[in-house]
Amino acid sequence: MTISELEAVIEAILFASGDIVNIKSIAFATGEKEKTIKSVIENMADRLDERKSGVQIIQIEDGYQMCSRSEYFEFLKKIFKAPKRKVLSSTLLETLAIIAYKQPITRSQIEEIRGVSAEHSLNKLLEYNLIKEAGRLEGLGKPILFETTTEFLRYFGFSSIDALPENVADIESIKKEAEMEVESLRSV
Amino acid sequence: MKVELEVKLEKFEGPMDLLYSLIVKNKIDIYDIPIAEITEQYLEYINYMNKYNMENLSEFLVMAANLIEIKSRMLLPKEVNEENEEIDPRDDLVKKIIEYKIFKGIALDFNKIQQESGFSYYREAEKDVVKKVKESVPKEISEILKDADANMLFDAFKEVLKRKEIKVEKIKKDFEPIKPDVFTVESKIKYLKSIIKKGEKISFFYFFEKDSSKNEIVTTFLAMLELIKENLIYIEQGENFSDIIITRA
């Protein structure tokens, strides 16, 4: 099919679906290659952004979803119920940050880093569907492993885990950075 | 570098929180921590906590012991590792502090995002989708119960109780009464859900295999009824009085 036909079909699919549509589904429905679909959607999304359209297309991992542009929230909330905007406390954010960068991770590993009990945070984050249980770790006690969910990605606007701000959670790299700084100061 | 009063008035979440705060307030170089001073200030705070009966004191004590140990190791000649390099007793602590610092930073970034990001509406919030699906798919009682009916279910349940009673009676004669366990319908629902995967079929009697007391059996049965109500499982019976088959919806 032509590009504009493909665009139209994708538009219809994303509209009809309530939820994220996997690119594979779109490929199946249209018979087009994923690579083609990807670039077409990105093009569509850019054009929507350019004219600040009421609708935007976001990417979540291997899928796409249409949603309203946040700029127009104040108008929408007059008609539609404004969902309870949960604001995460710093404790929850810290726990979430650890899970996001170190997933999959167990509760005691999280507690090792934070120095406090993670039970309450984990329960809350599970309740908010920002993390999920993801199997168990082999070994003593077979503790539960935690990972982030697609809801987590959507909440912070990340298209995927790889899109998280540069992974500075690598201690070795931080140390090397610091050492380099010290060296450069010495040589000056 | 005495700890100022402002530190004493703060309530710290945990030992890492306190330790990191001391490091920041004293503008200490993480890579060259003056262990003796930090330990002294840390212990001062612990005493203060103890005096005013603040909670979570025990969590802080482990770190206190750790600091004291590191301090004493610093006084001894440095140990040497396989490559003949000196081991700094502070290394592990430094790693921990840096990692803590990193995640605190990331959490701040996350906070910035959540504060600044606007809100988008999605065409159908998750809850609405589930509701719509439920409403659109007709669930006739006969469809769910598939040739079975409430009476049959009840009969089967009575059978389970009878079987268990025989078992329990036999055991009862040999043991002292034990304090009753508390079973909740919620936990049984979770358990049942985990046992039976989508599309799988399981025998009705299998559900009660592990149950030991009447209390538990009743709770399991209630959980099962709840799952039927939620359209999460279907039940059917082969012939009269034969086992009932449960399928995950």
Coordinates of C-alpha atoms in Angstrom, one line a residue:
Chain A
M1 CA 0.0 0.0 0.0
T2 CA 1.0 3.6 -0.4
I3 CA 2.5 5.6 2.4
S4 CA -0.6 7.6 2.9
E5 CA -2.8 4.5 2.9
L6 CA -0.5 3.0 5.5
E7 CA -0.6 6.1 7.6
A8 CA -4.4 6.1 7.5
V9 CA -4.6 2.4 8.5
I10 CA -2.2 3.0 11.4
E11 CA -4.2 6.0 12.4
A12 CA -7.3 3.9 12.5
I13 CA -5.7 1.1 14.4
L14 CA -4.2 3.3 17.1
F15 CA -7.5 5.1 17.4
A16 CA -9.6 2.0 17.7
S17 CA -7.3 0.4 20.3
G18 CA -7.6 1.6 23.8
D19 CA -4.2 0.4 24.7
I20 CA -0.7 0.0 23.4
V21 CA -0.6 -1.7 20.0
N22 CA 2.5 -3.8 19.4
I23 CA 4.3 -3.1 16.2
K24 CA 4.0 -6.7 15.3
S25 CA 0.2 -6.5 15.3
I26 CA 0.4 -3.5 13.0
A27 CA 2.7 -5.4 10.7
F28 CA 0.3 -8.3 10.7
A29 CA -2.7 -6.2 10.0
T30 CA -1.1 -4.2 7.2
G31 CA 1.4 -6.8 5.8
E32 CA 4.1 -4.1 5.8
K33 CA 7.6 -4.5 7.3
E34 CA 8.2 -3.3 10.9
K35 CA 10.9 -1.0 9.7
T36 CA 8.6 0.8 7.4
I37 CA 5.9 1.0 9.9
K38 CA 8.3 2.4 12.5
S39 CA 9.5 5.3 10.3
V40 CA 6.0 6.1 9.1
I41 CA 4.7 6.3 12.7
E42 CA 7.7 8.5 13.7
N43 CA 6.9 10.7 10.8
M44 CA 3.2 10.9 11.8
A45 CA 4.1 11.6 15.5
D46 CA 6.5 14.4 14.4
R47 CA 3.9 16.1 12.3
L48 CA 1.4 15.9 15.1
D49 CA 3.9 17.4 17.4
E50 CA 4.7 20.2 15.0
R51 CA 1.2 21.4 14.7
K52 CA 0.6 20.8 18.4
S53 CA -2.3 18.5 17.6
G54 CA -4.7 17.5 20.3
V55 CA -3.6 13.9 19.8
Q56 CA 0.0 12.6 20.2
I57 CA 1.5 9.2 19.5
I58 CA 3.8 7.8 22.1
Q59 CA 6.1 4.8 22.0
I60 CA 6.2 2.3 24.8
E61 CA 8.8 -0.5 24.2
D62 CA 7.6 -2.3 21.1
G63 CA 4.3 -0.6 20.8
Y64 CA 2.6 2.7 20.2
Q65 CA -0.4 4.4 21.6
M66 CA -2.5 7.5 20.9
C67 CA -3.2 9.8 23.8
S68 CA -4.3 13.4 24.4
R69 CA -1.6 16.0 24.4
S70 CA -0.9 17.1 28.0
E71 CA -1.0 20.7 27.0
Y72 CA -4.8 20.5 26.7
F73 CA -5.4 18.7 30.0
E74 CA -7.1 21.7 31.6
F75 CA -9.8 21.6 29.0
L76 CA -10.3 17.9 29.1
K77 CA -10.5 17.7 32.8
K78 CA -13.6 19.9 32.7
I79 CA -15.5 17.1 30.9
F80 CA -13.6 14.0 31.9
K81 CA -12.9 13.0 35.4
A82 CA -9.4 14.1 36.3
P83 CA -7.7 11.0 37.4
K84 CA -6.2 11.1 40.9
R85 CA -2.7 12.3 40.2
K86 CA -0.5 10.4 42.5
V87 CA 2.7 12.1 43.4
L88 CA 5.4 9.7 44.5
S89 CA 7.4 10.5 47.7
S90 CA 11.1 10.6 47.7
T91 CA 11.3 7.3 49.4
L92 CA 9.2 5.7 46.7
L93 CA 11.2 7.4 44.0
E94 CA 14.5 6.2 45.4
T95 CA 13.2 2.6 45.6
L96 CA 11.8 2.9 42.1
A97 CA 15.1 4.4 40.8
I98 CA 17.0 1.4 42.2
I99 CA 14.6 -1.1 40.6
A100 CA 14.6 0.8 37.3
Y101 CA 18.3 0.7 36.9
K102 CA 19.1 -2.6 38.6
Q103 CA 16.2 -4.8 37.5
P104 CA 15.6 -7.5 38.2
I105 CA 16.4 -7.1 41.8
T106 CA 15.3 -8.6 45.1
R107 CA 14.0 -6.8 48.2
S108 CA 17.0 -7.4 50.3
Q109 CA 19.3 -6.1 47.6
I110 CA 17.3 -2.9 47.5
E111 CA 17.5 -2.7 51.3
E112 CA 21.3 -3.1 51.1
I113 CA 21.5 0.0 49.0
R114 CA 18.9 2.2 50.8
G115 CA 19.8 1.1 54.3
V116 CA 16.1 0.9 55.3
S117 CA 13.3 -1.6 55.0
A118 CA 11.7 -1.6 51.5
E119 CA 8.6 -3.4 52.4
H120 CA 6.3 -0.4 52.5
S121 CA 7.7 1.1 49.4
L122 CA 7.4 -2.2 47.5
N123 CA 3.8 -2.6 48.5
K124 CA 2.9 0.9 47.4
L125 CA 4.8 0.6 44.1
L126 CA 3.1 -2.8 43.4
E127 CA -0.3 -1.2 44.2
Y128 CA 0.4 1.6 41.8
N129 CA 1.4 -0.9 39.2
L130 CA 4.8 0.7 38.7
I131 CA 6.6 -2.5 39.5
K132 CA 5.8 -6.1 39.2
E133 CA 7.1 -9.4 40.4
A134 CA 9.3 -11.2 37.9
G135 CA 10.2 -14.6 39.0
R136 CA 12.6 -15.6 41.8
L137 CA 16.3 -15.6 42.3
E138 CA 18.0 -19.0 42.4
G139 CA 19.6 -19.7 45.7
L140 CA 18.8 -19.5 49.3
G141 CA 15.2 -18.7 50.0
K142 CA 14.4 -18.1 46.3
P143 CA 13.5 -14.4 46.9
I144 CA 11.2 -12.6 44.6
L145 CA 12.6 -10.4 41.9
F146 CA 11.1 -7.1 40.9
E147 CA 11.0 -5.2 37.6
T148 CA 9.4 -2.1 36.4
T149 CA 6.1 -2.2 34.3
T150 CA 5.0 -0.5 31.1
E151 CA 2.9 1.7 33.4
F152 CA 6.2 2.9 34.9
L153 CA 7.4 3.8 31.4
R154 CA 4.2 5.6 30.6
Y155 CA 4.2 7.5 33.9
F156 CA 7.6 9.0 33.3
G157 CA 7.3 9.2 29.6
F158 CA 10.1 6.8 28.8
S159 CA 9.8 4.9 25.6
S160 CA 11.7 1.9 27.0
I161 CA 14.1 1.0 29.8
D162 CA 17.0 1.8 27.5
A163 CA 15.7 5.3 27.2
L164 CA 16.3 5.9 30.9
P165 CA 18.7 8.9 31.5
E166 CA 22.2 7.8 30.9
N167 CA 23.0 4.9 33.2
V168 CA 25.1 6.6 35.8
A169 CA 24.3 3.8 38.2
D170 CA 27.6 2.1 37.4
I171 CA 29.9 2.7 40.3
E172 CA 33.0 1.9 38.4
S173 CA 32.4 4.5 35.8
I174 CA 31.7 7.1 38.5
K175 CA 34.9 6.2 40.3
K176 CA 36.9 6.5 37.0
E177 CA 35.3 9.9 36.4
A178 CA 36.3 11.1 39.8
E179 CA 39.8 9.7 39.5
M180 CA 40.2 11.5 36.1
E181 CA 39.0 14.7 37.7
V182 CA 41.6 14.4 40.5
E183 CA 44.3 13.7 38.0
S184 CA 43.5 16.7 35.9
L185 CA 43.5 18.9 38.9
R186 CA 46.9 17.6 39.9
S187 CA 48.4 18.2 36.6
V188 CA 47.2 21.8 36.4
Chain B
M1 CA 33.7 20.1 62.8
K2 CA 31.1 19.7 65.5
V3 CA 27.6 18.5 64.4
E4 CA 25.3 21.5 64.5
L5 CA 22.0 21.5 66.3
E6 CA 20.2 21.4 63.0
V7 CA 21.3 17.9 62.3
K8 CA 20.0 16.8 65.6
L9 CA 16.6 18.0 64.9
E10 CA 16.2 16.1 61.7
K11 CA 14.7 12.7 61.6
F12 CA 16.6 10.3 59.4
E13 CA 15.0 7.5 57.5
G14 CA 17.9 5.2 58.0
P15 CA 21.6 4.8 58.6
M16 CA 22.5 5.6 55.0
D17 CA 20.4 8.7 55.2
L18 CA 22.1 9.9 58.3
L19 CA 25.6 9.0 57.1
Y20 CA 25.2 10.7 53.8
S21 CA 23.8 13.8 55.5
L22 CA 26.8 14.1 57.8
I23 CA 29.1 13.8 54.8
V24 CA 27.3 16.5 52.9
K25 CA 27.0 18.9 55.9
N26 CA 30.7 18.5 56.7
K27 CA 31.6 18.9 53.1
I28 CA 33.6 15.7 53.3
D29 CA 35.4 14.2 50.3
I30 CA 33.8 10.8 49.9
Y31 CA 37.0 9.3 48.7
D32 CA 38.9 10.3 51.8
I33 CA 36.5 10.1 54.7
P34 CA 37.8 11.0 58.1
I35 CA 36.4 7.9 59.8
A36 CA 37.1 8.9 63.3
E37 CA 35.2 12.2 63.0
I38 CA 32.3 10.7 61.1
T39 CA 32.0 7.9 63.6
E40 CA 32.0 10.3 66.5
Q41 CA 29.2 12.4 65.0
Y42 CA 27.2 9.4 64.0
L43 CA 27.4 8.0 67.5
E44 CA 26.5 11.4 68.9
Y45 CA 23.3 11.2 66.9
I46 CA 22.6 7.7 68.0
N47 CA 22.8 8.8 71.6
Y48 CA 20.5 11.6 70.9
M49 CA 18.1 9.1 69.3
N50 CA 18.3 6.9 72.3
K51 CA 17.7 9.7 74.7
Y52 CA 14.6 10.8 72.9
N53 CA 13.4 7.3 72.2
M54 CA 13.3 7.7 68.5
E55 CA 12.1 4.8 66.4
N56 CA 14.3 2.5 64.3
L57 CA 17.3 2.8 66.6
S58 CA 18.2 -0.8 65.9
E59 CA 18.7 -0.2 62.2
F60 CA 21.2 2.5 63.0
L61 CA 23.2 0.4 65.3
V62 CA 24.4 -2.0 62.6
M63 CA 26.0 0.9 60.8
A64 CA 27.5 2.2 64.0
A65 CA 29.2 -1.1 64.6
N66 CA 30.4 -1.0 61.0
L67 CA 31.9 2.4 61.4
I68 CA 33.6 1.5 64.6
E69 CA 35.1 -1.6 63.0
I70 CA 36.4 0.4 60.0
K71 CA 37.8 3.0 62.4
S72 CA 39.8 0.4 64.3
R73 CA 41.0 -1.2 61.1
M74 CA 42.3 2.1 60.1
L75 CA 44.5 2.2 63.2
L76 CA 46.1 -1.2 62.3
P77 CA 48.6 -1.7 59.6
K78 CA 46.8 -1.9 56.3
E79 CA 46.0 -5.3 54.9
V80 CA 47.3 -6.3 51.5
N81 CA 45.5 -8.1 48.7
E82 CA 46.7 -10.6 46.1
E83 CA 48.2 -7.9 43.9
N84 CA 50.1 -6.5 46.9
E85 CA 48.0 -3.4 47.0
E86 CA 46.9 -1.9 50.3
I87 CA 43.3 -2.5 51.1
D88 CA 41.6 0.6 52.4
P89 CA 39.1 -0.5 55.0
R90 CA 36.8 2.3 53.9
D91 CA 36.4 1.0 50.4
D92 CA 33.2 -1.0 50.9
L93 CA 31.6 1.9 52.8
V94 CA 32.6 4.4 50.1
K95 CA 31.0 2.2 47.4
K96 CA 27.8 2.0 49.4
I97 CA 27.7 5.7 49.9
I98 CA 28.3 6.5 46.3
E99 CA 25.6 4.1 45.2
Y100 CA 23.2 5.6 47.7
K101 CA 24.1 9.1 46.3
I102 CA 23.6 8.0 42.7
F103 CA 20.1 6.7 43.4
K104 CA 19.2 9.8 45.4
G105 CA 20.2 11.8 42.4
I106 CA 18.2 9.7 40.0
A107 CA 15.2 9.9 42.3
L108 CA 15.4 13.7 42.1
D109 CA 15.5 13.5 38.3
F110 CA 12.4 11.3 38.4
N111 CA 10.7 13.8 40.7
K112 CA 11.4 16.6 38.3
I113 CA 9.8 14.6 35.5
Q114 CA 6.7 13.7 37.6
Q115 CA 6.3 17.3 38.7
E116 CA 6.7 18.7 35.3
S117 CA 4.9 16.2 33.1
G118 CA 1.4 17.1 32.2
F119 CA -1.3 14.6 32.0
S120 CA -2.5 12.7 28.9
Y121 CA -5.8 11.0 28.5
Y122 CA -5.9 7.6 26.9
R123 CA -8.9 6.6 25.0
E124 CA -9.8 3.9 27.5
A125 CA -8.2 3.7 30.9
E126 CA -7.4 0.1 31.9
K127 CA -10.4 -0.2 34.2
D128 CA -12.8 0.9 31.6
V129 CA -11.5 -1.6 29.1
V130 CA -12.0 -4.5 31.5
K131 CA -15.5 -3.3 32.3
K132 CA -16.5 -2.9 28.7
V133 CA -15.2 -6.4 27.9
K134 CA -17.1 -7.9 30.7
E135 CA -20.3 -6.1 29.7
S136 CA -20.0 -7.0 26.1
V137 CA -19.4 -10.7 26.5
P138 CA -22.7 -12.4 27.5
K139 CA -22.2 -14.5 30.6
E140 CA -25.2 -16.7 30.9
I141 CA -25.2 -18.7 34.1
S142 CA -25.6 -21.8 32.0
E143 CA -22.5 -20.9 30.0
I144 CA -20.4 -20.6 33.1
L145 CA -21.8 -23.6 34.8
K146 CA -21.9 -25.7 31.6
D147 CA -24.2 -28.6 32.4
A148 CA -23.5 -28.2 36.0
D149 CA -25.7 -26.3 38.4
A150 CA -25.5 -24.9 41.9
N151 CA -26.9 -28.1 43.5
M152 CA -24.2 -30.2 41.9
L153 CA -21.6 -27.8 43.2
F154 CA -23.0 -28.0 46.6
D155 CA -23.1 -31.8 46.5
A156 CA -19.5 -31.9 45.5
F157 CA -18.5 -29.5 48.3
K158 CA -20.3 -31.7 50.8
E159 CA -18.3 -34.6 49.4
V160 CA -15.1 -32.7 50.0
L161 CA -16.1 -32.0 53.6
K162 CA -17.0 -35.6 54.2
R163 CA -13.7 -36.8 52.9
K164 CA -11.7 -34.3 54.9
E165 CA -13.7 -35.0 58.0
I166 CA -12.7 -38.7 57.9
K167 CA -9.1 -37.7 57.4
V168 CA -9.2 -35.1 60.2
E169 CA -11.0 -37.4 62.6
K170 CA -8.3 -40.0 62.3
I171 CA -5.6 -37.6 63.0
K172 CA -7.5 -35.8 65.7
K173 CA -7.3 -38.8 68.0
D174 CA -3.6 -38.7 68.1
F175 CA -2.8 -35.0 68.6
E176 CA -3.5 -32.2 71.0
P177 CA -5.7 -29.4 69.6
I178 CA -3.7 -26.8 67.8
K179 CA -4.5 -23.1 67.6
P180 CA -6.6 -22.5 64.5
D181 CA -5.0 -20.9 61.5
V182 CA -6.7 -17.8 60.0
F183 CA -7.4 -18.1 56.4
T184 CA -8.6 -15.2 54.3
V185 CA -10.6 -15.4 51.1
E186 CA -8.2 -13.0 49.5
S187 CA -5.2 -15.1 50.1
K188 CA -7.0 -18.1 48.9
I189 CA -8.1 -16.3 45.7
K190 CA -4.5 -15.4 45.1
Y191 CA -3.5 -19.0 45.7
L192 CA -6.1 -20.4 43.4
K193 CA -5.3 -18.0 40.7
S194 CA -1.6 -18.9 40.8
I195 CA -2.4 -22.6 40.7
I196 CA -4.6 -22.6 37.6
K197 CA -3.2 -21.1 34.5
K198 CA -5.2 -19.9 31.5
G199 CA -6.8 -22.6 29.6
E200 CA -5.8 -25.3 32.0
K201 CA -8.3 -27.7 33.5
I202 CA -8.2 -28.7 37.1
S203 CA -10.2 -31.1 39.1
F204 CA -12.5 -29.6 41.8
F205 CA -11.2 -32.0 44.4
Y206 CA -7.7 -31.0 43.6
F207 CA -8.3 -27.5 44.9
F208 CA -9.0 -29.0 48.3
E209 CA -6.1 -31.4 48.3
K210 CA -3.9 -29.3 50.5
D211 CA -6.5 -28.0 52.8
S212 CA -6.2 -29.3 56.3
S213 CA -9.1 -27.9 58.3
K214 CA -12.7 -27.2 57.8
N215 CA -11.9 -23.5 58.1
E216 CA -9.5 -23.7 55.3
I217 CA -11.8 -25.8 53.1
V218 CA -14.7 -23.3 53.5
T219 CA -12.4 -20.4 52.7
T220 CA -11.1 -22.1 49.6
F221 CA -14.7 -22.8 48.5
L222 CA -15.6 -19.2 49.0
A223 CA -12.6 -18.1 47.0
M224 CA -13.7 -20.4 44.2
L225 CA -17.2 -19.0 44.2
E226 CA -15.7 -15.5 44.1
L227 CA -13.6 -16.5 41.1
I228 CA -16.7 -17.9 39.4
K229 CA -18.5 -14.7 40.0
E230 CA -15.7 -12.7 38.5
N231 CA -15.9 -14.8 35.4
L232 CA -12.3 -16.0 36.0
I233 CA -13.1 -19.7 36.0
Y234 CA -15.7 -22.0 34.4
I235 CA -16.9 -25.2 35.9
E236 CA -18.4 -28.2 34.3
Q237 CA -19.3 -31.7 35.4
G238 CA -18.8 -34.8 33.3
E239 CA -21.5 -37.0 34.6
N240 CA -23.6 -37.0 37.7
F241 CA -21.5 -37.3 40.8
S242 CA -18.3 -37.4 38.9
D243 CA -15.6 -34.8 39.5
I244 CA -16.2 -31.2 38.5
I245 CA -13.7 -29.7 36.1
I246 CA -12.6 -26.2 36.5
T247 CA -11.2 -24.2 33.7
R248 CA -9.4 -20.8 33.8
A249 CA -11.3 -18.3 31.7

